[in-house]
Amino acid sequence: MNDLERFKAVVRFEKPDYVPIFGFPGAPGMSRGCMEKTHDRLVATGMPSHVGAVGNLITGVRDVESWYRYWGTTGPVSCEINLARGVRGFREKRRLEGDFEIIESESGALTRQVIDNDITYSMPEFVVYPVRDRASWEFWRERLTPAGAMPPDEMDRECRRYDARQRPLVVNVGGAYGFLRGLMGPEKLSLTFFDDPELIHDMMDWRLERTRRYAFPLLARLRPEVVHMGEDLCYNHGMLLSPEQFRRFCGGYYAAVCEAAGASGAELTTVDTDGNVMEFAGVAASYGVNGLFPCEVKAGNDLFALRERHPRTVFFGWLEKEVVNEGNERLIEPEILSKVPSLLEKGGYFPNGDHGIQPLVTFENLCRFMTLLHEVTGNPEGEFPRVDVPARR
């Protein structure tokens, strides 16, 4: 079987020759590389320097193939076609202020972040968000509304590079709540749900119209395996908005995306959200979402319970990322062995870390983690040195 065939087998709750260690961009787990400082740490503790997949927030991950080969992992092909043309955008000014970089946008947004944040990924402080009221929304909308679209014949030529794919193709159509939160911030957005619901409806109408015009044609042409939305609409106790608010403001977007995904023949319609998804899983499933990740451990997620409630939803992740950090090696075996074998038995599960690798990782610990995870998934791939673990004794 190739990567595409294995992926389809898992999402169809069938038995592949082995279950791949599969990671999505945005929540790669141990599958798709790491940030630059984390990569430096791995090399310093023993990983060969030729193993690439160094990531940053500006250019994304590069040389992911060498990571796949060395660690025996895989991931999807991401559609990189942008149909929108003629977006004006905003000018930015950047300055240093002590240990921080200050970014001022023409939209009025003000962001404060650590220096070299693109290779560190410490969460920035969003001091002022782009949209504060209707006037700032209309200014933002005018600057971000495309002037036109890629011609159909050009789109077809661009799409041909994905026609003979050997891995699942994912088309990211963006999210609903995540779109609103990114523009207003969670506090202002929560108040605006009550104070100015018409503004929220206007924003979501624009969002859906843009997605219909510039994303849905790609779904129809490419017929991807995965249609994806990124949201981050949960925190450590549950959803950041009520299910009722979700249905009122975001439900139309989800219904349209899931309908288009179904019409394109997609195997999965997925949502990437941090936090506790125990309630959201049911809300999302009611629209047709059938894939969730990364199922963070510290947020209180329980995939055993979710599997019982949602027997046909595909889950990714749920292995605590910190077990590969220095001093945590004793946690690796219980984390994997207490979860992965029984979840694999029920099917529809891709085991992986519940987020990216952190700078405290050691090469030895990552080898131990990967050795055991390869054993329990039956995965023979990878060049990394195996270590002695209980499953091999």
mmCIF file of C-alpha atoms in Angstrom:
data_model
loop_
_atom_site.group_PDB
_atom_site.id
_atom_site.type_symbol
_atom_site.label_atom_id
_atom_site.label_comp_id
_atom_site.label_asym_id
_atom_site.label_seq_id
_atom_site.Cartn_x
_atom_site.Cartn_y
_atom_site.Cartn_z
ATOM 1 C CA MET A 1 0.000 0.000 0.000
ATOM 2 C CA ASN A 2 1.113 3.594 -0.549
ATOM 3 C CA ASP A 3 0.422 6.541 1.751
ATOM 4 C CA LEU A 4 -2.835 7.405 0.009
ATOM 5 C CA GLU A 5 -4.146 3.848 0.240
ATOM 6 C CA ARG A 6 -3.224 3.580 3.928
ATOM 7 C CA PHE A 7 -4.886 6.892 4.677
ATOM 8 C CA LYS A 8 -8.103 5.828 2.974
ATOM 9 C CA ALA A 9 -8.094 2.504 4.808
ATOM 10 C CA VAL A 10 -7.822 4.185 8.213
ATOM 11 C CA VAL A 11 -10.533 6.789 7.553
ATOM 12 C CA ARG A 12 -12.832 4.050 6.243
ATOM 13 C CA PHE A 13 -12.233 2.029 9.447
ATOM 14 C CA GLU A 14 -10.501 -0.705 7.462
ATOM 15 C CA LYS A 15 -7.195 -2.435 8.242
ATOM 16 C CA PRO A 16 -4.143 -1.131 6.337
ATOM 17 C CA ASP A 17 -0.833 -2.974 6.197
ATOM 18 C CA TYR A 18 0.225 -0.541 8.936
ATOM 19 C CA VAL A 19 -1.203 2.638 10.456
ATOM 20 C CA PRO A 20 0.829 5.668 9.340
ATOM 21 C CA ILE A 21 2.151 8.281 11.743
ATOM 22 C CA PHE A 22 0.378 11.103 9.997
ATOM 23 C CA GLY A 23 0.515 14.815 10.799
ATOM 24 C CA PHE A 24 -1.316 17.837 9.457
ATOM 25 C CA PRO A 25 0.255 21.267 8.952
ATOM 26 C CA GLY A 26 -0.681 23.378 11.957
ATOM 27 C CA ALA A 27 -0.730 20.366 14.284
ATOM 28 C CA PRO A 28 2.122 18.165 13.010
ATOM 29 C CA GLY A 29 2.823 16.219 16.175
ATOM 30 C CA MET A 30 6.067 14.326 15.598
ATOM 31 C CA SER A 31 5.385 13.802 11.878
ATOM 32 C CA ARG A 32 6.304 16.931 9.928
ATOM 33 C CA GLY A 33 9.416 18.452 11.464
ATOM 34 C CA CYS A 34 9.749 21.206 14.023
ATOM 35 C CA MET A 35 10.610 24.854 14.578
ATOM 36 C CA GLU A 36 14.209 25.965 14.022
ATOM 37 C CA LYS A 37 15.245 26.174 17.691
ATOM 38 C CA THR A 38 13.765 22.743 18.347
ATOM 39 C CA HIS A 39 15.656 21.381 15.348
ATOM 40 C CA ASP A 40 18.892 22.843 16.740
ATOM 41 C CA ARG A 41 18.198 21.043 20.022
ATOM 42 C CA LEU A 42 17.623 17.707 18.295
ATOM 43 C CA VAL A 43 20.857 18.025 16.338
ATOM 44 C CA ALA A 44 22.754 19.057 19.479
ATOM 45 C CA THR A 45 21.508 15.927 21.278
ATOM 46 C CA GLY A 46 22.309 13.491 18.471
ATOM 47 C CA MET A 47 20.042 13.782 15.424
ATOM 48 C CA PRO A 48 21.950 13.894 12.112
ATOM 49 C CA SER A 49 22.051 17.430 10.775
ATOM 50 C CA HIS A 50 20.921 16.311 7.310
ATOM 51 C CA VAL A 51 17.443 15.574 8.698
ATOM 52 C CA GLY A 52 15.600 18.715 7.669
ATOM 53 C CA ALA A 53 11.988 19.800 8.007
ATOM 54 C CA VAL A 54 12.932 22.984 9.827
ATOM 55 C CA GLY A 55 9.871 25.187 10.172
ATOM 56 C CA ASN A 56 9.107 28.823 10.755
ATOM 57 C CA LEU A 57 5.964 30.934 10.709
ATOM 58 C CA ILE A 58 6.945 32.837 7.571
ATOM 59 C CA THR A 59 7.923 30.132 5.082
ATOM 60 C CA GLY A 60 6.384 27.079 6.755
ATOM 61 C CA VAL A 61 8.210 23.742 6.808
ATOM 62 C CA ARG A 62 11.003 23.040 4.345
ATOM 63 C CA ASP A 63 12.550 19.704 3.366
ATOM 64 C CA VAL A 64 9.822 17.686 5.038
ATOM 65 C CA GLU A 65 10.725 14.675 2.884
ATOM 66 C CA SER A 66 14.000 14.094 4.739
ATOM 67 C CA TRP A 67 12.060 14.081 8.023
ATOM 68 C CA TYR A 68 9.560 11.602 6.596
ATOM 69 C CA ARG A 69 12.356 9.272 5.462
ATOM 70 C CA TYR A 70 14.352 9.437 8.664
ATOM 71 C CA TRP A 71 11.510 9.155 11.166
ATOM 72 C CA GLY A 72 9.192 6.963 9.079
ATOM 73 C CA THR A 73 6.292 9.397 9.139
ATOM 74 C CA THR A 74 4.053 10.981 6.543
ATOM 75 C CA GLY A 75 1.461 13.667 5.924
ATOM 76 C CA PRO A 76 -0.829 15.105 3.294
ATOM 77 C CA VAL A 77 -0.139 17.095 0.185
ATOM 78 C CA SER A 78 -1.425 20.633 0.753
ATOM 79 C CA CYS A 79 -3.087 22.515 -2.086
ATOM 80 C CA GLU A 80 -1.065 25.674 -2.697
ATOM 81 C CA ILE A 81 -3.306 27.244 -5.337
ATOM 82 C CA ASN A 82 -4.798 30.646 -4.569
ATOM 83 C CA LEU A 83 -7.584 31.587 -6.970
ATOM 84 C CA ALA A 84 -8.023 35.104 -5.610
ATOM 85 C CA ARG A 85 -6.428 37.970 -7.544
ATOM 86 C CA GLY A 86 -5.910 41.635 -6.780
ATOM 87 C CA VAL A 87 -5.984 41.748 -2.974
ATOM 88 C CA ARG A 88 -4.527 45.062 -1.754
ATOM 89 C CA GLY A 89 -3.714 44.085 1.814
ATOM 90 C CA PHE A 90 -2.082 46.331 4.435
ATOM 91 C CA ARG A 91 1.318 47.901 4.903
ATOM 92 C CA GLU A 92 3.132 47.155 8.161
ATOM 93 C CA LYS A 93 5.764 48.924 10.216
ATOM 94 C CA ARG A 94 8.046 46.968 12.539
ATOM 95 C CA ARG A 95 10.263 48.230 15.327
ATOM 96 C CA LEU A 96 12.190 46.772 18.239
ATOM 97 C CA GLU A 97 11.272 47.711 21.779
ATOM 98 C CA GLY A 98 13.561 46.039 24.312
ATOM 99 C CA ASP A 99 13.265 42.274 23.895
ATOM 100 C CA PHE A 100 10.147 42.559 21.753
ATOM 101 C CA GLU A 101 9.158 43.351 18.190
ATOM 102 C CA ILE A 102 6.221 45.731 17.690
ATOM 103 C CA ILE A 103 4.186 45.361 14.497
ATOM 104 C CA GLU A 104 1.839 48.183 13.476
ATOM 105 C CA SER A 105 -0.565 47.473 10.624
ATOM 106 C CA GLU A 106 -2.328 49.937 8.368
ATOM 107 C CA SER A 107 -5.541 48.228 9.534
ATOM 108 C CA GLY A 108 -4.975 49.657 13.004
ATOM 109 C CA ALA A 109 -3.831 46.342 14.476
ATOM 110 C CA LEU A 110 -0.908 46.363 16.929
ATOM 111 C CA THR A 111 0.999 43.187 17.798
ATOM 112 C CA ARG A 112 3.790 42.658 20.338
ATOM 113 C CA GLN A 113 5.916 39.511 20.067
ATOM 114 C CA VAL A 114 9.309 38.138 21.034
ATOM 115 C CA ILE A 115 12.170 38.773 18.640
ATOM 116 C CA ASP A 116 12.613 35.886 16.159
ATOM 117 C CA ASN A 117 9.069 34.748 16.861
ATOM 118 C CA ASP A 118 8.891 33.126 13.415
ATOM 119 C CA ILE A 119 11.391 30.444 14.513
ATOM 120 C CA THR A 120 10.370 30.304 18.178
ATOM 121 C CA TYR A 121 6.576 30.368 18.139
ATOM 122 C CA SER A 122 5.823 32.056 21.394
ATOM 123 C CA MET A 123 2.245 33.320 21.251
ATOM 124 C CA PRO A 124 2.216 37.036 20.311
ATOM 125 C CA GLU A 125 0.293 39.618 22.305
ATOM 126 C CA PHE A 126 -2.442 41.069 20.114
ATOM 127 C CA VAL A 127 -2.693 44.507 21.701
ATOM 128 C CA VAL A 128 -5.164 45.881 19.133
ATOM 129 C CA TYR A 129 -7.100 43.718 16.671
ATOM 130 C CA PRO A 130 -7.832 44.666 13.036
ATOM 131 C CA VAL A 131 -11.609 44.968 13.517
ATOM 132 C CA ARG A 132 -13.002 47.000 16.409
ATOM 133 C CA ASP A 133 -16.308 48.200 14.969
ATOM 134 C CA ARG A 134 -18.240 48.432 11.711
ATOM 135 C CA ALA A 135 -15.998 51.142 10.257
ATOM 136 C CA SER A 136 -12.818 49.129 10.812
ATOM 137 C CA TRP A 137 -14.563 46.048 9.389
ATOM 138 C CA GLU A 138 -15.541 47.875 6.227
ATOM 139 C CA PHE A 139 -11.975 49.178 5.811
ATOM 140 C CA TRP A 140 -10.553 45.671 6.352
ATOM 141 C CA ARG A 141 -13.102 44.143 3.945
ATOM 142 C CA GLU A 142 -12.305 46.683 1.232
ATOM 143 C CA ARG A 143 -8.583 45.925 1.454
ATOM 144 C CA LEU A 144 -9.008 42.124 1.543
ATOM 145 C CA THR A 145 -11.732 41.642 -1.062
ATOM 146 C CA PRO A 146 -10.156 40.218 -4.260
ATOM 147 C CA ALA A 147 -10.566 42.082 -7.507
ATOM 148 C CA GLY A 148 -10.989 38.885 -9.500
ATOM 149 C CA ALA A 149 -10.197 35.185 -9.805
ATOM 150 C CA MET A 150 -7.747 32.992 -11.655
ATOM 151 C CA PRO A 151 -9.140 32.083 -15.101
ATOM 152 C CA PRO A 152 -10.566 28.525 -15.330
ATOM 153 C CA ASP A 153 -7.992 27.322 -17.885
ATOM 154 C CA GLU A 154 -5.130 28.519 -15.676
ATOM 155 C CA MET A 155 -6.735 26.869 -12.643
ATOM 156 C CA ASP A 156 -6.947 23.592 -14.519
ATOM 157 C CA ARG A 157 -3.251 23.770 -15.452
ATOM 158 C CA GLU A 158 -2.304 24.476 -11.836
ATOM 159 C CA CYS A 159 -4.469 21.617 -10.585
ATOM 160 C CA ARG A 160 -2.859 19.016 -12.837
ATOM 161 C CA ARG A 161 0.180 18.744 -10.564
ATOM 162 C CA TYR A 162 -2.052 17.053 -7.970
ATOM 163 C CA ASP A 163 -3.783 14.603 -10.301
ATOM 164 C CA ALA A 164 -1.311 11.717 -9.890
ATOM 165 C CA ARG A 165 -0.867 12.100 -6.140
ATOM 166 C CA GLN A 166 0.386 9.255 -3.956
ATOM 167 C CA ARG A 167 -0.618 10.969 -0.713
ATOM 168 C CA PRO A 168 -3.956 12.419 0.412
ATOM 169 C CA LEU A 169 -4.620 15.945 -0.757
ATOM 170 C CA VAL A 170 -5.960 18.533 1.683
ATOM 171 C CA VAL A 171 -7.651 21.784 0.678
ATOM 172 C CA ASN A 172 -7.852 24.276 3.529
ATOM 173 C CA VAL A 173 -10.990 26.416 3.190
ATOM 174 C CA GLY A 174 -10.469 28.303 6.448
ATOM 175 C CA GLY A 175 -12.726 28.418 9.446
ATOM 176 C CA ALA A 176 -15.700 30.368 10.745
ATOM 177 C CA TYR A 177 -15.181 31.230 14.405
ATOM 178 C CA GLY A 178 -11.428 31.318 13.822
ATOM 179 C CA PHE A 179 -11.921 33.930 11.114
ATOM 180 C CA LEU A 180 -13.979 36.116 13.462
ATOM 181 C CA ARG A 181 -11.671 35.616 16.447
ATOM 182 C CA GLY A 182 -8.607 36.501 14.392
ATOM 183 C CA LEU A 183 -10.168 39.815 13.403
ATOM 184 C CA MET A 184 -11.747 40.878 16.692
ATOM 185 C CA GLY A 185 -10.144 38.830 19.458
ATOM 186 C CA PRO A 186 -12.146 36.479 21.690
ATOM 187 C CA GLU A 187 -13.264 39.101 24.224
ATOM 188 C CA LYS A 188 -14.555 41.684 21.741
ATOM 189 C CA LEU A 189 -16.097 38.945 19.622
ATOM 190 C CA SER A 190 -17.961 37.492 22.586
ATOM 191 C CA LEU A 191 -19.478 40.884 23.354
ATOM 192 C CA THR A 192 -20.319 41.587 19.715
ATOM 193 C CA PHE A 193 -22.372 38.389 19.514
ATOM 194 C CA PHE A 194 -24.801 40.217 21.800
ATOM 195 C CA ASP A 195 -24.148 43.900 21.030
ATOM 196 C CA ASP A 196 -24.050 43.837 17.224
ATOM 197 C CA PRO A 197 -25.072 40.451 15.794
ATOM 198 C CA GLU A 198 -25.716 42.007 12.392
ATOM 199 C CA LEU A 199 -22.041 42.927 12.132
ATOM 200 C CA ILE A 200 -21.123 39.292 12.779
ATOM 201 C CA HIS A 201 -23.584 38.135 10.126
ATOM 202 C CA ASP A 202 -22.099 40.626 7.650
ATOM 203 C CA MET A 203 -18.605 39.301 8.344
ATOM 204 C CA MET A 204 -19.682 35.693 7.941
ATOM 205 C CA ASP A 205 -21.627 36.446 4.750
ATOM 206 C CA TRP A 206 -18.432 37.910 3.270
ATOM 207 C CA ARG A 207 -16.449 34.914 4.487
ATOM 208 C CA LEU A 208 -18.817 32.377 2.955
ATOM 209 C CA GLU A 209 -19.138 34.240 -0.334
ATOM 210 C CA ARG A 210 -15.361 34.394 -0.655
ATOM 211 C CA THR A 211 -15.025 30.682 0.159
ATOM 212 C CA ARG A 212 -17.684 29.765 -2.404
ATOM 213 C CA ARG A 213 -15.934 31.801 -5.084
ATOM 214 C CA TYR A 214 -12.279 30.993 -4.410
ATOM 215 C CA ALA A 215 -12.229 27.601 -2.641
ATOM 216 C CA PHE A 216 -15.219 25.558 -3.787
ATOM 217 C CA PRO A 217 -14.071 25.489 -7.454
ATOM 218 C CA LEU A 218 -10.869 23.813 -6.251
ATOM 219 C CA LEU A 219 -12.879 21.158 -4.427
ATOM 220 C CA ALA A 220 -14.892 20.401 -7.546
ATOM 221 C CA ARG A 221 -11.791 20.182 -9.759
ATOM 222 C CA LEU A 222 -9.324 18.457 -7.414
ATOM 223 C CA ARG A 223 -11.704 16.137 -5.534
ATOM 224 C CA PRO A 224 -9.386 16.137 -2.487
ATOM 225 C CA GLU A 225 -9.349 13.476 0.182
ATOM 226 C CA VAL A 226 -9.571 16.124 2.933
ATOM 227 C CA VAL A 227 -11.428 19.425 3.184
ATOM 228 C CA HIS A 228 -10.073 21.273 6.178
ATOM 229 C CA MET A 229 -11.082 24.110 8.504
ATOM 230 C CA GLY A 230 -8.824 25.663 11.151
ATOM 231 C CA GLU A 231 -10.621 27.197 14.113
ATOM 232 C CA ASP A 232 -9.113 27.118 17.639
ATOM 233 C CA LEU A 233 -12.596 27.608 19.089
ATOM 234 C CA CYS A 234 -12.073 25.665 22.314
ATOM 235 C CA TYR A 235 -10.109 26.266 25.503
ATOM 236 C CA ASN A 236 -9.266 23.994 28.437
ATOM 237 C CA HIS A 237 -12.886 23.671 29.619
ATOM 238 C CA GLY A 238 -14.804 23.582 26.354
ATOM 239 C CA MET A 239 -16.038 25.819 23.569
ATOM 240 C CA LEU A 240 -15.340 29.573 23.516
ATOM 241 C CA LEU A 241 -18.912 30.175 22.386
ATOM 242 C CA SER A 242 -22.107 28.308 23.172
ATOM 243 C CA PRO A 243 -23.447 25.648 20.786
ATOM 244 C CA GLU A 244 -26.413 27.957 20.187
ATOM 245 C CA GLN A 245 -24.124 30.842 19.215
ATOM 246 C CA PHE A 246 -22.124 28.505 17.000
ATOM 247 C CA ARG A 247 -25.258 27.400 15.145
ATOM 248 C CA ARG A 248 -26.489 30.976 14.791
ATOM 249 C CA PHE A 249 -23.267 32.542 13.514
ATOM 250 C CA CYS A 250 -21.103 29.706 12.194
ATOM 251 C CA GLY A 251 -23.542 26.949 11.311
ATOM 252 C CA GLY A 252 -24.299 28.226 7.820
ATOM 253 C CA TYR A 253 -20.618 28.230 6.939
ATOM 254 C CA TYR A 254 -20.134 24.677 8.229
ATOM 255 C CA ALA A 255 -23.222 23.435 6.388
ATOM 256 C CA ALA A 256 -21.997 24.920 3.104
ATOM 257 C CA VAL A 257 -18.460 23.573 3.491
ATOM 258 C CA CYS A 258 -19.622 20.078 4.443
ATOM 259 C CA GLU A 259 -22.067 20.024 1.523
ATOM 260 C CA ALA A 260 -19.328 21.056 -0.927
ATOM 261 C CA ALA A 261 -16.920 18.526 0.583
ATOM 262 C CA GLY A 262 -19.477 15.753 0.169
ATOM 263 C CA ALA A 263 -20.174 16.753 -3.421
ATOM 264 C CA SER A 264 -16.431 16.612 -4.174
ATOM 265 C CA GLY A 265 -16.142 13.076 -2.806
ATOM 266 C CA ALA A 266 -13.866 14.027 0.107
ATOM 267 C CA GLU A 267 -13.165 11.254 2.593
ATOM 268 C CA LEU A 268 -12.851 13.681 5.490
ATOM 269 C CA THR A 269 -14.039 17.118 6.498
ATOM 270 C CA THR A 270 -11.729 18.054 9.353
ATOM 271 C CA VAL A 271 -11.387 20.762 11.983
ATOM 272 C CA ASP A 272 -8.155 21.700 13.722
ATOM 273 C CA THR A 273 -8.949 23.237 17.089
ATOM 274 C CA ASP A 274 -6.890 23.366 20.240
ATOM 275 C CA GLY A 275 -8.530 22.928 23.615
ATOM 276 C CA ASN A 276 -11.280 20.676 24.920
ATOM 277 C CA VAL A 277 -13.386 19.277 22.067
ATOM 278 C CA MET A 278 -15.671 17.029 24.123
ATOM 279 C CA GLU A 279 -18.747 19.174 23.432
ATOM 280 C CA PHE A 280 -17.655 20.559 20.079
ATOM 281 C CA ALA A 281 -17.221 17.090 18.571
ATOM 282 C CA GLY A 282 -20.988 16.601 18.621
ATOM 283 C CA VAL A 283 -21.735 20.095 17.344
ATOM 284 C CA ALA A 284 -19.301 19.652 14.460
ATOM 285 C CA ALA A 285 -20.590 16.178 13.620
ATOM 286 C CA SER A 286 -24.130 17.541 13.288
ATOM 287 C CA TYR A 287 -22.990 19.421 10.167
ATOM 288 C CA GLY A 288 -20.977 16.559 8.676
ATOM 289 C CA VAL A 289 -17.498 17.100 10.133
ATOM 290 C CA ASN A 290 -15.925 13.665 10.557
ATOM 291 C CA GLY A 291 -12.319 14.426 11.520
ATOM 292 C CA LEU A 292 -10.858 16.273 14.542
ATOM 293 C CA PHE A 293 -7.326 17.033 15.738
ATOM 294 C CA PRO A 294 -5.038 17.466 17.665
ATOM 295 C CA CYS A 295 -7.097 16.414 20.749
ATOM 296 C CA GLU A 296 -4.806 17.997 23.329
ATOM 297 C CA VAL A 297 -4.227 15.981 26.483
ATOM 298 C CA LYS A 298 -3.904 18.845 28.986
ATOM 299 C CA ALA A 299 -7.258 20.253 27.846
ATOM 300 C CA GLY A 300 -9.046 17.229 29.309
ATOM 301 C CA ASN A 301 -9.952 15.411 26.094
ATOM 302 C CA ASP A 302 -10.856 11.731 26.358
ATOM 303 C CA LEU A 303 -10.755 9.853 23.052
ATOM 304 C CA PHE A 304 -12.121 6.703 24.657
ATOM 305 C CA ALA A 305 -15.304 8.582 25.536
ATOM 306 C CA LEU A 306 -15.393 10.397 22.202
ATOM 307 C CA ARG A 307 -15.006 7.152 20.314
ATOM 308 C CA GLU A 308 -18.067 5.767 22.096
ATOM 309 C CA ARG A 309 -20.107 8.890 21.351
ATOM 310 C CA HIS A 310 -18.902 9.310 17.762
ATOM 311 C CA PRO A 311 -18.043 5.875 16.395
ATOM 312 C CA ARG A 312 -17.392 7.106 12.819
ATOM 313 C CA THR A 313 -15.375 10.249 13.551
ATOM 314 C CA VAL A 314 -11.668 10.042 12.721
ATOM 315 C CA PHE A 315 -9.329 11.382 15.406
ATOM 316 C CA PHE A 316 -5.687 12.437 15.198
ATOM 317 C CA GLY A 317 -3.209 13.005 18.039
ATOM 318 C CA TRP A 318 -3.976 12.704 21.798
ATOM 319 C CA LEU A 319 -0.424 11.754 22.806
ATOM 320 C CA GLU A 320 1.080 14.283 25.212
ATOM 321 C CA LYS A 321 3.834 16.110 23.317
ATOM 322 C CA GLU A 322 5.848 16.816 26.467
ATOM 323 C CA VAL A 323 6.740 13.156 27.044
ATOM 324 C CA VAL A 324 9.716 13.534 24.657
ATOM 325 C CA ASN A 325 11.136 16.471 26.621
ATOM 326 C CA GLU A 326 14.264 16.037 28.705
ATOM 327 C CA GLY A 327 13.552 14.222 31.970
ATOM 328 C CA ASN A 328 10.201 12.805 30.811
ATOM 329 C CA GLU A 329 11.396 9.565 29.240
ATOM 330 C CA ARG A 330 9.625 7.487 31.913
ATOM 331 C CA LEU A 331 6.298 8.873 30.617
ATOM 332 C CA ILE A 332 6.678 7.696 27.027
ATOM 333 C CA GLU A 333 5.734 4.041 27.419
ATOM 334 C CA PRO A 334 2.633 4.508 29.615
ATOM 335 C CA GLU A 335 1.393 7.347 27.377
ATOM 336 C CA ILE A 336 1.539 5.240 24.224
ATOM 337 C CA LEU A 337 0.636 1.828 25.600
ATOM 338 C CA SER A 338 -2.355 3.055 27.635
ATOM 339 C CA LYS A 339 -3.966 4.680 24.596
ATOM 340 C CA VAL A 340 -2.822 3.601 21.169
ATOM 341 C CA PRO A 341 -3.410 -0.178 21.015
ATOM 342 C CA SER A 342 -7.063 -0.028 22.080
ATOM 343 C CA LEU A 343 -7.830 2.985 19.861
ATOM 344 C CA LEU A 344 -6.227 1.286 16.866
ATOM 345 C CA GLU A 345 -8.380 -1.744 17.484
ATOM 346 C CA LYS A 346 -11.526 0.350 17.058
ATOM 347 C CA GLY A 347 -10.137 2.054 13.929
ATOM 348 C CA GLY A 348 -10.361 5.579 12.594
ATOM 349 C CA TYR A 349 -7.384 6.819 14.629
ATOM 350 C CA PHE A 350 -4.022 8.306 13.637
ATOM 351 C CA PRO A 351 -1.742 8.311 16.708
ATOM 352 C CA ASN A 352 0.575 11.276 17.073
ATOM 353 C CA GLY A 353 1.659 13.996 19.446
ATOM 354 C CA ASP A 354 -1.036 16.475 20.390
ATOM 355 C CA HIS A 355 0.955 19.378 18.947
ATOM 356 C CA GLY A 356 4.437 20.226 17.701
ATOM 357 C CA ILE A 357 7.704 19.161 19.305
ATOM 358 C CA GLN A 358 9.065 21.593 21.908
ATOM 359 C CA PRO A 359 12.630 22.939 22.334
ATOM 360 C CA LEU A 360 13.153 20.800 25.461
ATOM 361 C CA VAL A 361 13.060 17.590 23.386
ATOM 362 C CA THR A 362 16.041 15.223 23.252
ATOM 363 C CA PHE A 363 16.983 13.029 20.331
ATOM 364 C CA GLU A 364 17.134 9.949 22.581
ATOM 365 C CA ASN A 365 13.620 10.537 23.871
ATOM 366 C CA LEU A 366 12.228 11.095 20.389
ATOM 367 C CA CYS A 367 13.887 7.841 19.264
ATOM 368 C CA ARG A 368 12.274 6.032 22.185
ATOM 369 C CA PHE A 369 8.866 7.531 21.405
ATOM 370 C CA MET A 370 9.125 6.705 17.711
ATOM 371 C CA THR A 371 10.403 3.181 18.309
ATOM 372 C CA LEU A 372 7.436 2.289 20.471
ATOM 373 C CA LEU A 373 4.884 4.064 18.289
ATOM 374 C CA HIS A 374 6.227 2.276 15.209
ATOM 375 C CA GLU A 375 5.972 -1.023 17.038
ATOM 376 C CA VAL A 376 2.356 -0.648 18.085
ATOM 377 C CA THR A 377 1.283 0.634 14.655
ATOM 378 C CA GLY A 378 3.233 -2.051 12.790
ATOM 379 C CA ASN A 379 5.160 0.626 10.902
ATOM 380 C CA PRO A 380 8.515 -0.633 9.515
ATOM 381 C CA GLU A 381 9.562 2.716 8.011
ATOM 382 C CA GLY A 382 12.290 5.112 9.116
ATOM 383 C CA GLU A 383 16.063 5.286 9.391
ATOM 384 C CA PHE A 384 16.267 6.429 13.029
ATOM 385 C CA PRO A 385 18.020 4.110 15.525
ATOM 386 C CA ARG A 386 15.537 1.898 17.361
ATOM 387 C CA VAL A 387 15.925 1.541 21.109
ATOM 388 C CA ASP A 388 14.873 -1.244 23.476
ATOM 389 C CA VAL A 389 11.241 -0.755 24.536
ATOM 390 C CA PRO A 390 8.724 -3.086 26.229
ATOM 391 C CA ALA A 391 6.815 -3.863 23.037
ATOM 392 C CA ARG A 392 9.975 -5.328 21.526
ATOM 393 C CA ARG A 393 11.012 -7.575 24.423
#
